[in-house]
Coordinates of C-alpha atoms in Angstrom, one line a residue:
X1 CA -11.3 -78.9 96.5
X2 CA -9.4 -76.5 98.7
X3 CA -9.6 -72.4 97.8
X4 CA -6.8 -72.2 96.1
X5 CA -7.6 -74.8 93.2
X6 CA -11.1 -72.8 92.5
X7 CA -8.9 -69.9 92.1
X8 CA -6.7 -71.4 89.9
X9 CA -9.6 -72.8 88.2
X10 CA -10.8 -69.2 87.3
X11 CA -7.1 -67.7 87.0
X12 CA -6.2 -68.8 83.2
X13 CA -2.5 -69.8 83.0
X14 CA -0.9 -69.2 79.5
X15 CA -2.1 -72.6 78.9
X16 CA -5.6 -72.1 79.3
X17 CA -6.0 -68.6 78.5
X18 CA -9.0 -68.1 76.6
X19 CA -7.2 -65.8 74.8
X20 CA -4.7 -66.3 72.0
X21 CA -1.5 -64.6 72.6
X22 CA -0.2 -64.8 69.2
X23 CA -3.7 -63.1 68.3
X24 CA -3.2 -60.2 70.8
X25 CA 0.0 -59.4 69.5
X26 CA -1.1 -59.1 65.5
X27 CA -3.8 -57.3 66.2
X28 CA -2.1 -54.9 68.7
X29 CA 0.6 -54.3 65.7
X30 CA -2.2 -54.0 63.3
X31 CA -4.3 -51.6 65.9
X32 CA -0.3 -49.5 65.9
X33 CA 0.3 -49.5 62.6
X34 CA -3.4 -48.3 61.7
X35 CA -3.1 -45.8 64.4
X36 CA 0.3 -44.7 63.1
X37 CA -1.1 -44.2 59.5
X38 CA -3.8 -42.2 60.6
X39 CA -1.4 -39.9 62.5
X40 CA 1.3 -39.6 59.8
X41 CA -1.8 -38.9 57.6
X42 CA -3.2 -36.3 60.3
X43 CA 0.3 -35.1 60.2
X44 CA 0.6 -34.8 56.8
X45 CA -2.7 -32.9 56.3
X46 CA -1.7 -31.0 58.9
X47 CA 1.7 -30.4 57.4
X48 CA -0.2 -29.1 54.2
X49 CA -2.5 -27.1 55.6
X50 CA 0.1 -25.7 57.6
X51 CA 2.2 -25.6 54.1
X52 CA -0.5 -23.8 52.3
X53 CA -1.6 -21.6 54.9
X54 CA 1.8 -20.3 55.1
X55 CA 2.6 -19.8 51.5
X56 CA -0.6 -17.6 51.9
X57 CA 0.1 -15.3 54.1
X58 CA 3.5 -15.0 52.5
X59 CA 2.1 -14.5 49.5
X60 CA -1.0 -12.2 50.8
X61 CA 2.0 -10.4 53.0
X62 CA 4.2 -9.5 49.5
X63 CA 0.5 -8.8 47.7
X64 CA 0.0 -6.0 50.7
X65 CA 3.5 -5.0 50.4
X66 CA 3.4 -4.5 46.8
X67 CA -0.2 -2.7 47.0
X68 CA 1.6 -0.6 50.1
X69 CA 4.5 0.3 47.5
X70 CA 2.5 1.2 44.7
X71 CA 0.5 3.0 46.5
X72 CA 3.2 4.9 48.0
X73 CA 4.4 5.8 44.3
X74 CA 0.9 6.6 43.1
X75 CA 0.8 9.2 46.1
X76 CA 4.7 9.9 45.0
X77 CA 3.1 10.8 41.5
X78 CA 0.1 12.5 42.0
X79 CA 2.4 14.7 44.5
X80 CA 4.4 15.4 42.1
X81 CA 2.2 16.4 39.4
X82 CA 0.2 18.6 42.5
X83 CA 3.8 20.3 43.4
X84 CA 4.8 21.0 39.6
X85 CA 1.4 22.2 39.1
X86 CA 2.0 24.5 41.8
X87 CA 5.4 25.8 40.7
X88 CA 4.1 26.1 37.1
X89 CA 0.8 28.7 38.6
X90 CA 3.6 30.4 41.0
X91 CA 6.0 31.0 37.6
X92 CA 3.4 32.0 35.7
X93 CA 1.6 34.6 38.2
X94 CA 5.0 35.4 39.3
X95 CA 6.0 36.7 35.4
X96 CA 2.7 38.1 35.1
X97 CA 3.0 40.6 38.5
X98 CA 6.5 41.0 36.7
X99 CA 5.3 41.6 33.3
X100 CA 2.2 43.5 34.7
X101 CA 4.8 46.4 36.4
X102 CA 7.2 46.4 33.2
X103 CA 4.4 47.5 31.3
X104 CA 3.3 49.9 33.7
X105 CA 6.9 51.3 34.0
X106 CA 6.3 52.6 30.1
X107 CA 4.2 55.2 31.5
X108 CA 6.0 58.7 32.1
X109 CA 4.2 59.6 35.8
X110 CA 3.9 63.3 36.3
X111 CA 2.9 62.6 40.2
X112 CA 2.9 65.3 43.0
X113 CA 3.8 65.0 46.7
X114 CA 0.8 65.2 48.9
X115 CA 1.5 68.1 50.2
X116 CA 3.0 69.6 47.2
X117 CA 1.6 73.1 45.6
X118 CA 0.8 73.4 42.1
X119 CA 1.4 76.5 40.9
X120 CA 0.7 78.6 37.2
X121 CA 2.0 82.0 36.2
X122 CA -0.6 84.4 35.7
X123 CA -1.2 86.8 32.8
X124 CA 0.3 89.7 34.9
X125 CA 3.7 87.2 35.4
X126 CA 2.5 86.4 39.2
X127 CA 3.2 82.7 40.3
X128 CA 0.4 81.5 42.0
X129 CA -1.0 78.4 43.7
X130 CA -3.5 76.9 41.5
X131 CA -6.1 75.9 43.9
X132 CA -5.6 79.2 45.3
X133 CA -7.6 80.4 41.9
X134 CA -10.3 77.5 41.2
X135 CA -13.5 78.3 41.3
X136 CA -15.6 77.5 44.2
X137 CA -19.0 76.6 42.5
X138 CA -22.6 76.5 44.9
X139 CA -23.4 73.5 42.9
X140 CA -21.3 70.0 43.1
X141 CA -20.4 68.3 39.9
X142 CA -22.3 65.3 39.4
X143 CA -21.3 62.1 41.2
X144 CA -21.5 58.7 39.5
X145 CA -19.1 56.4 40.6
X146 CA -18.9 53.9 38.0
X147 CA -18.5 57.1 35.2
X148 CA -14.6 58.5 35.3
X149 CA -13.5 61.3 33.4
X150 CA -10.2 61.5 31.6
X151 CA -8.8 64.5 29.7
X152 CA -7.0 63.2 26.9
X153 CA -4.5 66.0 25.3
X154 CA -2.6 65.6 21.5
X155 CA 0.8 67.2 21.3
X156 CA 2.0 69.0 18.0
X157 CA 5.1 66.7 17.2
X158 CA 6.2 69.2 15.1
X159 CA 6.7 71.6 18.0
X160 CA 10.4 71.5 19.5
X161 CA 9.6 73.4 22.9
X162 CA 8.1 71.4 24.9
X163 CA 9.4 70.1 27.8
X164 CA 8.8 67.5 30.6
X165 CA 5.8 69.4 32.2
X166 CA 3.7 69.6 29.3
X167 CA 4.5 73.7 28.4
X168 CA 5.9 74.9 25.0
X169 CA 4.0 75.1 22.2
X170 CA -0.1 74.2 22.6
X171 CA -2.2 71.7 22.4
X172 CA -3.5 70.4 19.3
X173 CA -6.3 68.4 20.7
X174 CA -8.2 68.3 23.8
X175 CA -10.7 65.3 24.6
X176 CA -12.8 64.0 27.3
X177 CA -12.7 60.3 27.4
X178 CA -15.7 58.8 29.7
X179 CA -15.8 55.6 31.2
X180 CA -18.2 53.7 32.5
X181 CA -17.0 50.3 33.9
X182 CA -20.0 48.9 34.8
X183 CA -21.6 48.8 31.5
X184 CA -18.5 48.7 29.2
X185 CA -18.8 52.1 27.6
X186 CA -16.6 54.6 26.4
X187 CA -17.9 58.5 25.1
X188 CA -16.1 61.0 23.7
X189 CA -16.2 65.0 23.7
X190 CA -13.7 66.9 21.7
X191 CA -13.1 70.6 22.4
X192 CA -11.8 72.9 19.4
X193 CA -8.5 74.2 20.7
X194 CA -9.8 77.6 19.1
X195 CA -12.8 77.8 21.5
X196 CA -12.0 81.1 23.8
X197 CA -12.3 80.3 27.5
X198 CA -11.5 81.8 31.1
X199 CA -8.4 80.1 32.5
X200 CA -8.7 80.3 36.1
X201 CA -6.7 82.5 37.9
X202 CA -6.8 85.0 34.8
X203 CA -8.7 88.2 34.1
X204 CA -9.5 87.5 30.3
X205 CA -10.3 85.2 27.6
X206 CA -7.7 83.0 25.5
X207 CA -7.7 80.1 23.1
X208 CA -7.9 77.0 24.7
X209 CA -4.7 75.5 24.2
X210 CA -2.7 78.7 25.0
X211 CA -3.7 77.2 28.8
X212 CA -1.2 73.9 28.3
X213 CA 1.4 75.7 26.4
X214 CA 1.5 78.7 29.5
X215 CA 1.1 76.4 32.5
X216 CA 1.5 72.7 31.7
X217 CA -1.7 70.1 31.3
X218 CA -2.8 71.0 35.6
X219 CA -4.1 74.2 34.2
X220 CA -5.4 73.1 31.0
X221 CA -7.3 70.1 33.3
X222 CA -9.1 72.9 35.6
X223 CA -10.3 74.7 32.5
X224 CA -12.0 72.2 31.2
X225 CA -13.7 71.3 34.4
X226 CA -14.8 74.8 34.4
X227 CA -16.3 75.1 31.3
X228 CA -17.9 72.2 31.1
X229 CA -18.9 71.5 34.8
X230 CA -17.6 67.9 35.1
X231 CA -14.9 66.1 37.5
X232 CA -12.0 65.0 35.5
X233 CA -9.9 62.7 37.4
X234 CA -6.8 63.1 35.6
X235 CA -4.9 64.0 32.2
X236 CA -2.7 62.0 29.9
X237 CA -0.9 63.5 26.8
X238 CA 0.7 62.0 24.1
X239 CA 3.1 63.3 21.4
X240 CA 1.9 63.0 17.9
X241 CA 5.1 61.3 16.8
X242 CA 4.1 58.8 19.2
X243 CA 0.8 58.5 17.7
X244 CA 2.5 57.5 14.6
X245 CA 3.9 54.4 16.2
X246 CA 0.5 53.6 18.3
X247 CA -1.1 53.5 14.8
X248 CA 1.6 51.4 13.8
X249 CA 1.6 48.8 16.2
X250 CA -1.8 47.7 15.8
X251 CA -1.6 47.1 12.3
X252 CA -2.4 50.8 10.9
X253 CA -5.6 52.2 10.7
X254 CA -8.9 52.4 8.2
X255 CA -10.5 55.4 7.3
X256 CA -12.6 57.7 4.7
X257 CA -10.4 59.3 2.6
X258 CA -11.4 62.0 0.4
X259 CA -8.8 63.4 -2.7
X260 CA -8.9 66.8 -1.5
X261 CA -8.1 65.1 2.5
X262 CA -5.9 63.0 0.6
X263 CA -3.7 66.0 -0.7
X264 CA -4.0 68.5 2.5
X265 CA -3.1 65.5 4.7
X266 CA 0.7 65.0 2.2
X267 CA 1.5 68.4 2.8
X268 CA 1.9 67.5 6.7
X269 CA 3.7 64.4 5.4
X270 CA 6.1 66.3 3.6
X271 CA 6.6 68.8 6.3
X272 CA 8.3 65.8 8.7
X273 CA 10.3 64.6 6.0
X274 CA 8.5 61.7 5.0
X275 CA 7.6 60.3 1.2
X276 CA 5.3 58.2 2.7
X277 CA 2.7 60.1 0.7
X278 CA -1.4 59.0 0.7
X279 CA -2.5 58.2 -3.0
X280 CA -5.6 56.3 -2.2
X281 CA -9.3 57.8 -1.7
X282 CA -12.4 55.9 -0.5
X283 CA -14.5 54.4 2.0
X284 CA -12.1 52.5 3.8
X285 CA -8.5 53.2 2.9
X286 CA -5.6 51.8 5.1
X287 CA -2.8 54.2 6.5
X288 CA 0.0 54.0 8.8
X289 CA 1.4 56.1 11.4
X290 CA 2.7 58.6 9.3
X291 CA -0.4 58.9 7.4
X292 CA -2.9 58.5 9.8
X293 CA -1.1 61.6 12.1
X294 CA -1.5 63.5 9.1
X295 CA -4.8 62.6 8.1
X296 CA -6.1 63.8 11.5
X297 CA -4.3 67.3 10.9
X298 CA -6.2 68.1 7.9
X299 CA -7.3 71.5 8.8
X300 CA -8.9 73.4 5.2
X301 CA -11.0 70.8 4.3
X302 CA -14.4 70.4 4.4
X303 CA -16.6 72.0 7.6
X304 CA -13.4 73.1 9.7
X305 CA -13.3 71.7 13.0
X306 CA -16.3 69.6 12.9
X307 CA -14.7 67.3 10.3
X308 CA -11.3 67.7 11.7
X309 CA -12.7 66.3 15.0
X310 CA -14.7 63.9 13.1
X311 CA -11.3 62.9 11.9
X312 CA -9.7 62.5 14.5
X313 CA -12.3 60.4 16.4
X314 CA -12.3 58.2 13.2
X315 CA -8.5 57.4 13.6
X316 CA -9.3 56.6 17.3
X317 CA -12.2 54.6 16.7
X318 CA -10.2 52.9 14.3
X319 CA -7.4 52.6 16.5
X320 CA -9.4 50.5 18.7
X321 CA -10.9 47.9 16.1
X322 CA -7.9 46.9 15.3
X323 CA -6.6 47.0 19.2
X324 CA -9.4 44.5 19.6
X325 CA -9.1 42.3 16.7
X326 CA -5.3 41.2 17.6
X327 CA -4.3 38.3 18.9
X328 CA -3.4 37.7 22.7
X329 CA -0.1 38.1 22.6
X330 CA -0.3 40.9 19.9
X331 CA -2.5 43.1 22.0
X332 CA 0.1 43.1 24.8
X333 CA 2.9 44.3 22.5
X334 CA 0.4 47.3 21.4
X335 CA -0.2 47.9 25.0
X336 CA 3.5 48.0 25.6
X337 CA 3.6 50.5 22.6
X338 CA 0.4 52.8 24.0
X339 CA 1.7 53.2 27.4
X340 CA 5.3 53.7 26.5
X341 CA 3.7 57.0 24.6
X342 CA 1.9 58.4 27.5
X343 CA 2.5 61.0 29.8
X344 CA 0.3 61.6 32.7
X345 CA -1.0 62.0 36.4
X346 CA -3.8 59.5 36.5
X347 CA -2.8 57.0 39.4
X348 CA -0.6 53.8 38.7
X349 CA -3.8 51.7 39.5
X350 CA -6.2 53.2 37.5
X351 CA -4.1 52.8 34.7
X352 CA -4.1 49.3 35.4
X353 CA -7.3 48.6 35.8
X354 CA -8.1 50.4 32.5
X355 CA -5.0 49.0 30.4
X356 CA -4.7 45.9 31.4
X357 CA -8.2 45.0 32.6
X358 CA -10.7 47.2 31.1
X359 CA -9.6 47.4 27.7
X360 CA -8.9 43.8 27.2
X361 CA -12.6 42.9 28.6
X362 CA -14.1 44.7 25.9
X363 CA -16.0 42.1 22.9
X364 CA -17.5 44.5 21.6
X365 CA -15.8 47.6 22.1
X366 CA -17.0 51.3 20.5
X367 CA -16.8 55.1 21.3
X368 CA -20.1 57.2 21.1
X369 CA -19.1 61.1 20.2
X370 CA -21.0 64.1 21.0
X371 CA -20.2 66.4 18.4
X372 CA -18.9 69.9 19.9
X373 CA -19.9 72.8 19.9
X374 CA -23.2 72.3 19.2
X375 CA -24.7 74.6 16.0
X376 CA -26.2 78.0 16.7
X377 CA -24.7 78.1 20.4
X378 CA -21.4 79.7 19.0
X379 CA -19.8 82.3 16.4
X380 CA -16.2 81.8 14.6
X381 CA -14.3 83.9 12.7
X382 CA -12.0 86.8 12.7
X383 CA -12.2 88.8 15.9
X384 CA -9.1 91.3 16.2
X385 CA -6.2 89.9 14.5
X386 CA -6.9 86.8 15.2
X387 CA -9.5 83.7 13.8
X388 CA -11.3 82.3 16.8
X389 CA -14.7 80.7 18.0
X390 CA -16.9 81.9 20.9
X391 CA -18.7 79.7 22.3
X392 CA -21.7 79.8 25.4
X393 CA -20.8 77.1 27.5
X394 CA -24.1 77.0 29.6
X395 CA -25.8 75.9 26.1
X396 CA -23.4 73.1 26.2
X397 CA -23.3 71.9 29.6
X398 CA -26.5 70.1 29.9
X399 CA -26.0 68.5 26.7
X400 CA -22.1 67.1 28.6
X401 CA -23.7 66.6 31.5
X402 CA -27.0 64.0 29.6
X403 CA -24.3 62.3 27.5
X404 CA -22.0 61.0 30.0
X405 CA -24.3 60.5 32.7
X406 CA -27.6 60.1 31.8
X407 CA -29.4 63.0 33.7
X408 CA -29.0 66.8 34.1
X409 CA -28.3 69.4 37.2
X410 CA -27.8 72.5 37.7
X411 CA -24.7 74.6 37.9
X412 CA -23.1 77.3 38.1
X413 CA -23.0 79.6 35.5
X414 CA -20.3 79.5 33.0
X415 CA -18.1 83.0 32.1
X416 CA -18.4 83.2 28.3
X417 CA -16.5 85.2 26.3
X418 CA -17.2 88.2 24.1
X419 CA -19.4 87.7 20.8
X420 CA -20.7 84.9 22.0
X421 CA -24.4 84.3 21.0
X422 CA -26.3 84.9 24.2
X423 CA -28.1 81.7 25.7
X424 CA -31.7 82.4 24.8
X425 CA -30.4 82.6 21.1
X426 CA -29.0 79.1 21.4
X427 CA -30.3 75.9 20.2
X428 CA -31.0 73.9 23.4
X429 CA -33.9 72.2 22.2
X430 CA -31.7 69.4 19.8
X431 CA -32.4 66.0 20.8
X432 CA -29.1 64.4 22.3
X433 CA -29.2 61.5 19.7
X434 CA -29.4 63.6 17.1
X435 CA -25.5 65.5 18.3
X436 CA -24.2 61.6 19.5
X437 CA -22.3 59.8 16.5

């Protein structure tokens, strides 16, 4: 057998082929068909992960988005409610600066220039600077800076000759308000406008009062601070027909009314024309403007001027319990009232800080009074042709001086008129609590 029959022999033909053709081919198909099912079902998978995956990030996409947005309108919100917030605080302090100077435009200033002069007429019909005539004392005035003094002066309504500086007819009450802001408290001296004292810049004794009615509240400020050895910041002085409406504007006023007050006090009713006449007596008797005004006049009843100052602090006292027992709203109309009645020097800031802040902080609000002058340190009556009281001032001074501030120191001494009971014959020796009401 040559070569190339053994390689024939082992080189199947398609007749020998150990291998079926017809086999090959089926299973080849069957090998395709399985291979294309498994990648259309690859495919498919693939197709629905692909499906699914994009449907969510589409739908986490819009989910974001709509957080984005709504968080965009909850900033858009909160914004707005910040920026309304904002405008609402700007209205409200911007009304209240506005409000705060209306009220404070009420006031009838009696301001000076810095460099201006004050000057008073003398007794011998000399004008005169006024500091030119203060006393220069070797002792200072105590200093306490949380205690301010005020002088507060009543005008007779009645009297049709004043004018815009405070002269014309005199004054028919003259107070020292102190005020103490760090612990809240307000005391009260009252001076009898009948007390004889040395004016300064004049060579003899007068009544009191005569001082506003000849030179204007500046000189009736300096007497006080001479007589009594204190700093006085400033004065304020009100008209009593404005007191009237004061009274009015918080509601009227409660007070101890006696029949024979009662009667005394309609005769100065019926002198300004009114009928508005008081026919009720008691403990606690209401009155209004009209009455109240009156009821502080009454003059020839009881002790004189210690009841008529007792009086009078009773209306203010009372004045200021009903001050404090109005509402919010109420209080500021009474303000508007109280300021729109005053006349003064005291600075536009001190003013507000007592009006508007002061005042209003007060819970529990109430006005000691040291009763003046104190018994056996003066002598009233008829002296020439006219009544008067004589007072020594040095017997009083320490007692002014303990009440508002707490302590004592000396001072100069204190001119004191004629009849006056000298000092060693005065009674110094009363406890202060037993003189404060």
């Amino acid at each position: 057998m040559d070569n190339n029959n053994k390689i024939r022999k082992y080189v199947p033909t398609a007749e020998t082929s150990v291998f079926d053709n017809s086999e090959f081919t089926d299973l080849s198909a069957e090998l395709a068909k399985q291979t294309k099912e498994q990648k259309l079902s690859t495919e498919s998978e693939e197709a629905f992960q692909y499906g699914f995956t994009k449907e969510a990030a589409k739908s986490q996409k819009t989910a974001k988005s709509s957080k984005k947005r709504f968080n965009h309108k909850k900033y858009r919100v909160i914004f707005g409610v910040i920026a309304a917030l904002v405008g609402v605080l700007v209205g409200v302090v911007c009304f209240g600066v506005w409000y705060k100077n209306y009220l404070l435009s009420k006031i009838t200033y009696q301001t000076t220039e810095p460099d201006a002069v004050i000057t008073i007429v003398n007794e011998r019909g000399e004008t005169v600077p006024l500091h030119a005539v203060t006393q220069t004392t070797r002792y200072e005035y105590i200093q306490a800076e949380p205690v301010k003094n005020y002088l507060l002066i009543g005008i007779d309504s009645r009297s049709r000759y004043y004018n815009d500086s405070g002269t014309g007819e005199r004054s028919d009450v003259i107070c020292v308000l102190s005020i103490d802001k760090t612990n809240g408290t307000m005391k009260l001296v009252s001076i009898p406008r009948d007390a004889y004292a040395l004016f300064p810049g004049y060579e003899h004794f007068y009544k009191i009062n005569a001082s506003m009615s000849w030179n204007g509240p500046d000189l009736l400020l300096e007497t006080v601070e001479s007589i009594l050895r204190i700093e006085i910041e400033g004065y304020a002085y009100v008209n009593f027909a404005r007191m009237a409406d004061i009274v009015d504007a918080v509601g009227g006023v409660y007070c101890s009314v006696t029949p024979g007050e009662a009667s005394d006090a309609n005769i100065s009713i019926e002198e300004v024309g009114s009928s508005d006449y008081i026919y009720d007596y008691g403990d606690s008797v209401w009155l209004d403007g009209t009455q109240a005004v009156a009821y502080a006049r009454v003059r020839h009843v009881g002790n004189g001027v210690y009841e008529r100052q007792e009086r009078q602090t009773e209306v203010l006292r009372s004045i200021l319990d009903q001050f404090m027992n109005l509402s919010a709203s109420e209080k500021l109309q009474a303000i508007e009232v109280v300021l729109e009645s005053i006349v003064t020097d005291i600075d536009q800031e001190e003013i507000e800080k007592m009006a508007l802040e002061f005042l209003p902080s007060l819970t529990d609000p109430e006005i000691q009074y040291l009763q003046l002058p104190i018994d056996g340190c003066y002598n009233e009556g008829m002296y020439g042709d006219e009544w008067s009281m004589r007072i020594n001032w040095n017997a009083i001074v320490p007692y002014v001086q303990e009440f508002f501030y707490g302590t004592t120191t000396d001072f100069d001494e204190v001119p004191v008129p004629r009849y006056a009971p000298d000092l060693d014959d005065c009674y110094t020796d009363i406890p202060l609590e037993d003189l404060v009401h």
